[in-house]
XYZ file of C-alpha atoms in Angstrom:
344
model
C -15.868 -23.412 3.266
C -13.504 -20.595 4.191
C -13.805 -17.480 2.003
C -10.522 -15.882 0.966
C -10.201 -12.323 -0.242
C -8.334 -9.055 -0.147
C -8.840 -5.759 1.620
C -7.240 -2.470 0.595
C -7.108 1.102 1.857
C -5.926 2.591 -1.429
C -2.522 3.697 -0.117
C -0.672 6.060 -2.426
C 3.036 5.555 -3.080
C 5.214 8.231 -1.475
C 8.768 8.724 -2.733
C 11.025 8.303 0.334
C 13.555 10.830 -1.025
C 11.352 13.611 -2.389
C 8.082 13.044 -0.528
C 6.215 13.207 -3.838
C 2.858 11.435 -3.682
C 1.640 9.170 -6.472
C -1.148 10.468 -8.700
C -4.546 9.468 -7.306
C -5.789 8.867 -10.846
C -2.986 6.394 -11.504
C -3.617 4.480 -8.289
C -7.369 4.273 -8.882
C -6.786 2.793 -12.332
C -4.333 0.292 -10.844
C -6.847 -0.730 -8.177
C -9.471 -1.575 -10.805
C -6.915 -3.740 -12.650
C -6.043 -5.478 -9.393
C -9.691 -6.219 -8.543
C -10.230 -7.579 -12.047
C -7.320 -9.976 -11.534
C -8.696 -11.045 -8.125
C -11.890 -12.089 -9.859
C -10.017 -13.910 -12.622
C -7.922 -15.978 -10.170
C -11.016 -16.946 -8.179
C -10.769 -14.966 -4.943
C -14.048 -14.733 -3.071
C -14.307 -11.091 -2.013
C -12.718 -7.658 -2.148
C -13.017 -4.889 0.441
C -12.196 -1.196 -0.096
C -11.499 1.212 2.757
C -12.701 4.792 3.224
C -10.235 7.570 4.075
C -10.138 11.339 3.754
C -6.394 11.976 3.733
C -3.832 13.009 1.106
C -1.985 9.670 1.376
C -5.006 7.515 0.453
C -6.767 7.367 -2.909
C -10.312 6.379 -1.927
C -12.850 8.525 -0.086
C -15.915 6.714 -1.473
C -15.529 2.913 -1.609
C -18.903 2.510 -3.302
C -17.700 4.358 -6.412
C -14.668 2.082 -6.765
C -16.885 -0.970 -6.204
C -19.390 0.168 -8.830
C -16.554 0.505 -11.334
C -15.187 -2.902 -10.326
C -18.635 -4.464 -10.740
C -18.498 -3.753 -14.475
C -15.207 -5.641 -14.997
C -15.811 -8.620 -12.672
C -18.222 -11.543 -12.661
C -18.110 -13.464 -9.397
C -16.153 -11.700 -6.656
C -18.093 -10.125 -3.770
C -17.540 -6.374 -3.506
C -17.692 -4.594 -0.167
C -16.358 -1.745 1.898
C -13.571 -2.306 4.397
C -14.752 -0.186 6.036
C -17.453 2.409 5.558
C -17.101 4.899 8.429
C -20.727 4.634 9.478
C -20.382 7.109 12.354
C -19.833 10.026 9.947
C -22.099 8.812 7.132
C -25.837 9.145 6.520
C -27.196 5.554 6.676
C -29.895 6.384 4.129
C -27.356 7.494 1.507
C -25.013 4.641 2.402
C -27.787 2.097 1.832
C -28.838 3.729 -1.455
C -25.267 3.766 -2.776
C -24.556 0.145 -1.878
C -27.957 -1.012 -3.099
C -26.983 0.541 -6.427
C -23.682 -1.387 -6.426
C -25.633 -4.510 -5.514
C -27.919 -4.085 -8.515
C -25.071 -3.309 -10.921
C -23.111 -6.353 -9.728
C -26.033 -8.777 -9.679
C -26.194 -9.157 -5.903
C -22.482 -9.124 -5.017
C -22.321 -5.999 -2.819
C -21.643 -5.922 0.928
C -21.303 -3.214 3.565
C -18.705 -3.483 6.293
C -19.519 -0.856 8.893
C -16.947 0.528 11.305
C -16.536 3.354 13.770
C -13.325 4.485 12.083
C -9.770 4.217 13.359
C -8.991 7.361 11.363
C -11.015 10.368 12.497
C -10.627 12.838 9.592
C -14.203 12.264 8.433
C -15.730 13.599 11.666
C -14.810 17.299 11.301
C -15.115 16.998 7.519
C -18.809 16.081 7.746
C -19.601 18.115 10.838
C -19.612 15.495 13.616
C -18.217 15.809 17.133
C -15.769 13.158 18.313
C -17.358 13.187 21.754
C -20.290 11.403 20.105
C -17.996 8.739 18.584
C -19.734 5.697 20.090
C -23.290 7.059 20.163
C -23.124 7.962 16.485
C -22.165 4.439 15.493
C -24.819 2.750 17.624
C -27.628 4.949 16.343
C -26.598 4.809 12.715
C -26.112 1.052 12.753
C -29.626 0.677 14.139
C -31.023 2.819 11.330
C -29.001 1.053 8.621
C -30.268 -2.352 9.737
C -33.836 -1.054 9.777
C -33.476 0.362 6.251
C -32.159 -2.953 4.987
C -35.155 -4.768 6.453
C -37.915 -2.289 5.590
C -38.671 -0.310 2.439
C -40.817 2.210 4.363
C -39.220 3.755 7.458
C -40.531 5.447 10.589
C -37.580 6.399 12.744
C -36.479 9.015 15.256
C -32.968 9.466 16.616
C -30.601 12.036 18.070
C -28.264 12.835 15.182
C -30.535 13.309 12.155
C -34.088 14.423 11.423
C -36.855 11.870 11.833
C -38.081 9.715 8.973
C -41.874 9.473 8.718
C -43.369 6.919 6.319
C -40.325 7.466 4.138
C -39.580 4.946 1.401
C -35.906 4.258 0.686
C -34.973 3.509 -2.941
C -33.406 1.763 -4.760
C -33.655 -1.567 -2.975
C -30.891 -4.157 -3.017
C -31.476 -7.530 -4.654
C -33.652 -9.965 -2.709
C -31.768 -11.168 0.383
C -28.837 -9.050 -0.803
C -26.448 -6.567 0.782
C -24.979 -8.377 3.811
C -23.872 -6.023 6.584
C -20.672 -6.875 8.455
C -19.218 -5.057 11.451
C -15.488 -4.374 11.679
C -13.950 -4.370 15.157
C -10.528 -3.854 16.679
C -10.114 -4.734 20.320
C -13.193 -3.078 21.803
C -15.196 -5.495 23.951
C -18.453 -3.537 23.708
C -18.322 -3.576 19.898
C -17.785 -7.340 19.858
C -20.691 -8.009 22.222
C -23.009 -5.632 20.338
C -22.345 -7.426 17.050
C -22.969 -10.809 18.682
C -26.267 -9.641 20.169
C -27.394 -8.344 16.778
C -26.312 -11.530 15.014
C -24.100 -9.641 12.572
C -20.974 -11.149 11.008
C -17.766 -9.648 12.403
C -14.382 -8.906 10.862
C -11.611 -8.653 13.458
C -8.712 -6.385 12.485
C -5.548 -8.084 13.735
C -2.899 -5.533 12.798
C -0.382 -5.757 15.621
C 1.105 -8.060 18.227
C 0.297 -11.747 18.491
C -2.847 -12.987 16.794
C -3.602 -15.425 19.651
C -4.298 -12.422 21.910
C -7.649 -12.063 20.168
C -8.891 -15.448 21.437
C -11.005 -13.993 24.316
C -12.742 -11.582 21.920
C -13.659 -14.377 19.512
C -15.044 -16.413 22.396
C -16.981 -13.399 23.658
C -18.488 -12.779 20.238
C -19.545 -16.388 19.746
C -21.072 -16.530 23.225
C -23.078 -13.345 22.658
C -24.241 -14.667 19.279
C -25.386 -17.980 20.783
C -26.915 -16.445 23.918
C -29.151 -14.212 21.814
C -30.638 -17.134 19.899
C -29.037 -16.601 16.497
C -28.736 -19.502 14.072
C -25.233 -20.999 14.276
C -25.688 -22.281 10.723
C -25.467 -18.629 9.673
C -22.524 -17.779 11.937
C -19.803 -15.833 10.118
C -16.549 -14.450 11.458
C -13.386 -13.248 9.775
C -9.975 -11.701 10.306
C -8.257 -8.889 8.493
C -4.448 -9.188 8.592
C -1.634 -7.327 6.874
C -0.218 -9.614 4.187
C 1.954 -9.744 1.104
C 2.956 -12.723 -1.035
C 5.903 -13.594 -3.267
C 7.671 -16.522 -4.872
C 10.586 -16.485 -2.417
C 9.863 -15.856 1.253
C 13.130 -14.151 2.177
C 13.169 -11.982 -0.947
C 9.604 -10.737 -0.564
C 10.109 -10.050 3.150
C 13.251 -8.009 2.501
C 11.670 -6.053 -0.335
C 8.457 -5.320 1.560
C 10.013 -4.279 4.892
C 11.026 -0.704 3.939
C 7.619 -0.116 2.308
C 5.708 -1.445 5.308
C 7.976 0.215 7.867
C 7.688 3.608 6.176
C 3.887 3.413 6.294
C 3.905 2.380 9.962
C 6.075 5.406 10.716
C 3.859 7.770 8.717
C 0.768 6.667 10.603
C 2.635 6.386 13.887
C 3.912 9.959 13.670
C 0.345 11.248 14.034
C -0.476 8.828 16.841
C 2.582 9.091 19.020
C 3.999 5.660 18.201
C 7.735 5.023 18.573
C 9.711 4.399 15.355
C 8.916 1.046 13.749
C 11.634 -1.560 14.313
C 12.821 -4.478 12.197
C 12.338 -6.696 15.270
C 8.607 -5.878 15.210
C 8.446 -6.878 11.561
C 10.334 -10.121 12.192
C 8.032 -11.050 15.072
C 5.008 -10.138 12.961
C 6.152 -12.638 10.333
C 6.704 -15.392 12.912
C 4.136 -18.117 13.613
C 2.557 -16.028 16.376
C 2.717 -12.593 14.752
C 0.101 -10.527 12.952
C 1.800 -10.423 9.526
C 1.485 -12.932 6.696
C 4.404 -11.942 4.478
C 6.183 -14.681 2.593
C 5.832 -17.440 0.033
C 2.777 -19.591 -0.636
C 3.660 -22.441 1.734
C 4.360 -20.179 4.724
C 1.170 -18.230 4.043
C -0.951 -21.381 3.745
C 0.322 -22.691 7.079
C -0.406 -19.456 8.916
C -3.857 -18.914 7.412
C -4.806 -22.462 8.362
C -3.492 -21.983 11.914
C -5.577 -18.836 12.397
C -8.607 -20.474 10.794
C -8.358 -23.495 13.087
C -7.912 -21.394 16.219
C -10.836 -19.038 15.583
C -13.251 -21.068 13.464
C -13.016 -18.537 10.648
C -15.435 -18.388 7.758
C -13.520 -15.543 6.050
C -9.889 -14.437 5.768
C -9.017 -10.977 4.424
C -5.438 -10.212 3.358
C -4.713 -6.490 3.556
C -2.146 -6.304 0.767
C -1.580 -2.622 -0.068
C -0.119 -1.271 3.178
C 2.450 1.313 2.058
C 1.428 0.819 -1.593
C 3.839 -1.716 -3.077
C 4.539 -1.417 -6.793
C 1.578 -2.320 -8.998
C 3.489 -5.150 -10.693
C 4.329 -6.650 -7.297
C 0.700 -6.289 -6.241
C -0.462 -8.142 -9.341
C 2.057 -10.917 -8.670
C 0.949 -11.196 -5.036
C -2.700 -11.451 -6.124
C -1.814 -14.139 -8.657
C 0.055 -16.199 -6.039
C -2.780 -15.790 -3.533
C -5.445 -16.863 -5.997
C -3.617 -19.678 -7.787
C -1.301 -21.167 -5.151
C -2.554 -20.221 -1.684
C -6.340 -20.162 -1.949
C -6.788 -23.589 -3.626
C -4.700 -25.385 -0.981
C -6.352 -23.570 1.911
C -9.802 -24.420 0.543
C -8.847 -28.043 0.021
C -7.601 -28.275 3.613
C -10.769 -26.664 5.025
C -13.439 -28.566 3.139
């Protein structure tokens, strides 16, 4: 059955007139309330992103997830993503194993190379090693998950010689996902390793990702992995309301402002209403609207790609906390049950 959940980056609200940024403390407290509600309405998983910028609240997803573990009972708790390239895999495993134990086996790691690069100079890494860092650290992380005692030598950290890594996650716990954008090599690597993949579809037409899904599945099959364990998901910008037109109109200035803030540092042209309107269309990357529209689009994407997981990224631009809570309620009580019924 398709798993349905939410991903967040911990965006802070920024006043469009004054530029004043919301208190990080306030947003962190709101996030915990929102995760608690996700669990109460029956969503399957939550993912928290890692950023090191003044406009995001969360630098350490594992700390948020540990706090959320104490106020939830069933929801899976993972990163979305952990920037593995600039993180020590030993410490990352230890931290998430701790969350796994606190939560009773509900923790996950989603590893990514990082579309934001602030963590590289912050932790002393060179961007010229961007790809090599990820490959080496993913190899070590997978080895740590499999083995309590490690012998390992690499390029970017000191060797480990008969080193035991503690604490250990619950038995068969701590799934490791890989997050990918549009990079072919990343997709093929994940397929060869037999790791579940989360595709970030955050622009353009979602059908454009079809070749990458096919490539991933082929690599997974060609390397002898069990198709019974095959898992693949998408991460798409989404927001839900009672009335489709009303929620779309209210969310546009929030979403557009965030696209322009990010775009300013990346050389993007100003975000246009036409992009937003296409994104909300049947072929676009956005799922912003009422329950019925959202159900139809999630099912279309699921059918096209054979999804086992759908992640709605709901806090882009940081909508008001009350609106976030309402969107979560609609997702859990109106959208998720019908999607699950249709995908049994």
